[in-house]
Amino acid sequence: MEFWAWFMHKFVQHGPLWFLHRSHHVRHPHPVERNDLFFLIYGGISAALFITGENGAHWWYWVGVGIAAYGTVYFFVHDVLIHGRLRFWKKSQNTYLRALNMAHKTHHKTTGRDGSAEFGLLWVSPKYFELARKQAESRKNKITSTDLSR
């Protein structure tokens, strides 16, 4: 699913469906954006695969399960953790989540359809892991040096 999501994001959302996805790359005061329609699009595809897959009798039922599962993970990781659309999660110190956040911020550095990088959701480039590790180490050293100076 991660490869498929990367492919769709890079070549479809930043391609012919940019008119929907663009709302996600610009600041706005609205709690809902056009990009949220992808939830309905992928949810509709998943539901159609469930319904016609006859409760697992056909292979495409399981594709629908995969789309639904990935969509659930996407919601919590992307919308809740990264963008804070539901404010119940505090900023994490977890290295993986920090690296994921850095990669996503890199993706959002451009507001246009071209020039973005880092189109995946769960896979993080090793350079962001290294940056997150260095930040954690720096934070740990600051805490230790503050404790020693007391």
Coordinates of C-alpha atoms in Angstrom, one line a residue:
M1 CA 0.0 0.0 0.0
E2 CA 2.8 2.4 0.7
F3 CA 4.2 2.2 -2.8
W4 CA 0.7 2.6 -4.3
A5 CA 0.0 5.6 -2.0
W6 CA 3.4 7.2 -3.0
F7 CA 2.6 6.6 -6.7
M8 CA -0.9 8.1 -6.4
H9 CA 0.3 11.1 -4.4
K10 CA 3.2 11.9 -6.7
F11 CA 1.5 11.3 -10.1
V12 CA -2.2 11.7 -9.5
Q13 CA -2.7 14.1 -6.7
H14 CA 0.2 16.3 -7.9
G15 CA -0.9 15.6 -11.4
P16 CA -4.5 15.6 -12.8
L17 CA -6.2 15.8 -9.4
W18 CA -4.1 18.8 -8.2
F19 CA -7.2 20.9 -8.2
L20 CA -8.4 18.8 -5.2
H21 CA -5.0 18.3 -3.5
R22 CA -3.8 21.9 -3.8
S23 CA -5.9 22.9 -0.8
H24 CA -3.6 20.8 1.3
H25 CA -0.5 22.8 0.3
V26 CA -1.8 26.3 1.1
R27 CA -2.7 27.8 4.4
H28 CA -6.4 28.4 5.0
P29 CA -8.6 29.0 8.1
H30 CA -11.1 26.2 7.2
P31 CA -11.2 22.9 9.2
V32 CA -12.1 21.0 6.0
E33 CA -10.3 21.2 2.7
R34 CA -11.0 19.9 -0.8
N35 CA -8.2 17.4 -0.3
D36 CA -10.5 15.7 2.2
L37 CA -12.5 14.5 -0.7
F38 CA -9.8 11.8 -1.2
F39 CA -11.2 10.2 1.9
L40 CA -14.5 9.8 0.2
I41 CA -13.0 8.7 -3.1
Y42 CA -10.8 5.9 -1.5
G43 CA -13.5 5.1 1.0
G44 CA -16.0 4.6 -1.9
I45 CA -13.5 2.4 -3.7
S46 CA -12.9 0.3 -0.6
A47 CA -16.6 0.0 0.1
A48 CA -17.3 -1.1 -3.5
L49 CA -14.6 -3.8 -3.2
F50 CA -16.0 -5.0 0.1
I51 CA -19.6 -5.2 -1.2
T52 CA -18.7 -6.9 -4.5
G53 CA -16.0 -9.1 -2.9
E54 CA -18.7 -11.2 -1.1
N55 CA -17.1 -11.3 2.3
G56 CA -13.7 -12.6 1.2
A57 CA -14.9 -14.9 -1.6
H58 CA -13.0 -12.8 -4.2
W59 CA -9.5 -11.4 -4.0
W60 CA -10.6 -7.8 -4.4
Y61 CA -12.4 -8.0 -1.1
W62 CA -8.9 -8.1 0.5
V63 CA -7.7 -5.1 -1.6
G64 CA -10.7 -3.2 -0.1
V65 CA -9.5 -4.3 3.4
G66 CA -6.0 -3.0 2.6
I67 CA -7.3 0.3 1.4
A68 CA -9.5 0.7 4.5
A69 CA -6.6 -0.3 6.8
Y70 CA -4.2 2.1 5.1
G71 CA -6.8 4.9 5.2
T72 CA -7.2 4.4 8.9
V73 CA -3.4 4.6 9.5
Y74 CA -3.2 7.6 7.1
F75 CA -5.8 9.4 9.2
F76 CA -4.0 8.9 12.5
V77 CA -0.5 9.4 11.2
H78 CA -1.1 12.2 8.7
D79 CA -4.1 14.1 9.9
V80 CA -3.7 13.6 13.7
L81 CA 0.0 13.3 14.4
I82 CA 1.6 15.4 11.6
H83 CA -1.0 18.1 11.0
G84 CA -2.7 18.1 14.4
R85 CA -6.2 18.2 13.0
L86 CA -7.4 16.6 16.2
R87 CA -5.6 18.3 19.1
F88 CA -5.3 15.3 21.5
W89 CA -1.8 14.3 20.5
K90 CA 1.2 16.2 21.9
K91 CA 4.4 16.6 19.9
S92 CA 6.2 13.3 20.0
Q93 CA 9.9 12.7 20.8
N94 CA 9.8 9.4 19.1
T95 CA 12.7 9.3 16.5
Y96 CA 10.6 7.7 13.8
L97 CA 7.7 10.1 14.2
R98 CA 10.1 13.1 14.3
A99 CA 11.7 11.9 11.1
L100 CA 8.3 11.4 9.5
N101 CA 7.3 14.9 10.4
M102 CA 10.5 16.3 9.0
A103 CA 10.0 14.5 5.7
H104 CA 6.4 15.8 5.5
K105 CA 7.5 19.3 6.2
T106 CA 10.0 19.0 3.3
H107 CA 7.0 17.9 1.1
H108 CA 5.1 21.0 2.1
K109 CA 7.9 23.5 1.5
T110 CA 6.5 24.1 -2.0
T111 CA 2.9 25.3 -2.4
G112 CA 2.8 24.4 -6.1
R113 CA 2.2 21.2 -7.8
D114 CA 5.8 20.8 -8.9
G115 CA 9.0 20.7 -6.9
S116 CA 7.8 18.7 -4.0
A117 CA 9.7 15.8 -2.5
E118 CA 8.9 13.0 -0.1
F119 CA 5.5 11.7 -1.3
G120 CA 5.2 8.7 1.0
L121 CA 3.5 8.4 4.3
L122 CA 5.1 5.7 6.3
W123 CA 8.5 5.1 4.7
V124 CA 11.0 7.7 5.7
S125 CA 14.2 8.5 3.9
P126 CA 17.3 7.6 6.0
K127 CA 18.5 11.2 6.0
Y128 CA 15.5 12.2 8.1
F129 CA 16.2 9.4 10.6
E130 CA 19.7 10.7 10.9
L131 CA 18.5 14.3 11.5
A132 CA 16.0 13.1 14.1
R133 CA 18.6 11.0 15.9
K134 CA 21.0 14.1 15.9
Q135 CA 18.2 16.3 17.3
A136 CA 17.4 13.7 20.0
E137 CA 21.1 13.4 20.9
S138 CA 21.4 17.2 21.1
R139 CA 18.3 17.4 23.3
K140 CA 19.7 14.7 25.6
N141 CA 23.1 16.5 25.8
K142 CA 21.4 19.8 26.7
I143 CA 19.4 18.1 29.5
T144 CA 22.5 16.4 30.8
S145 CA 24.7 19.5 30.7
T146 CA 21.9 21.5 32.4
D147 CA 21.7 18.9 35.2
L148 CA 25.5 18.9 35.6
S149 CA 25.7 22.7 35.9
R150 CA 23.3 22.7 38.9

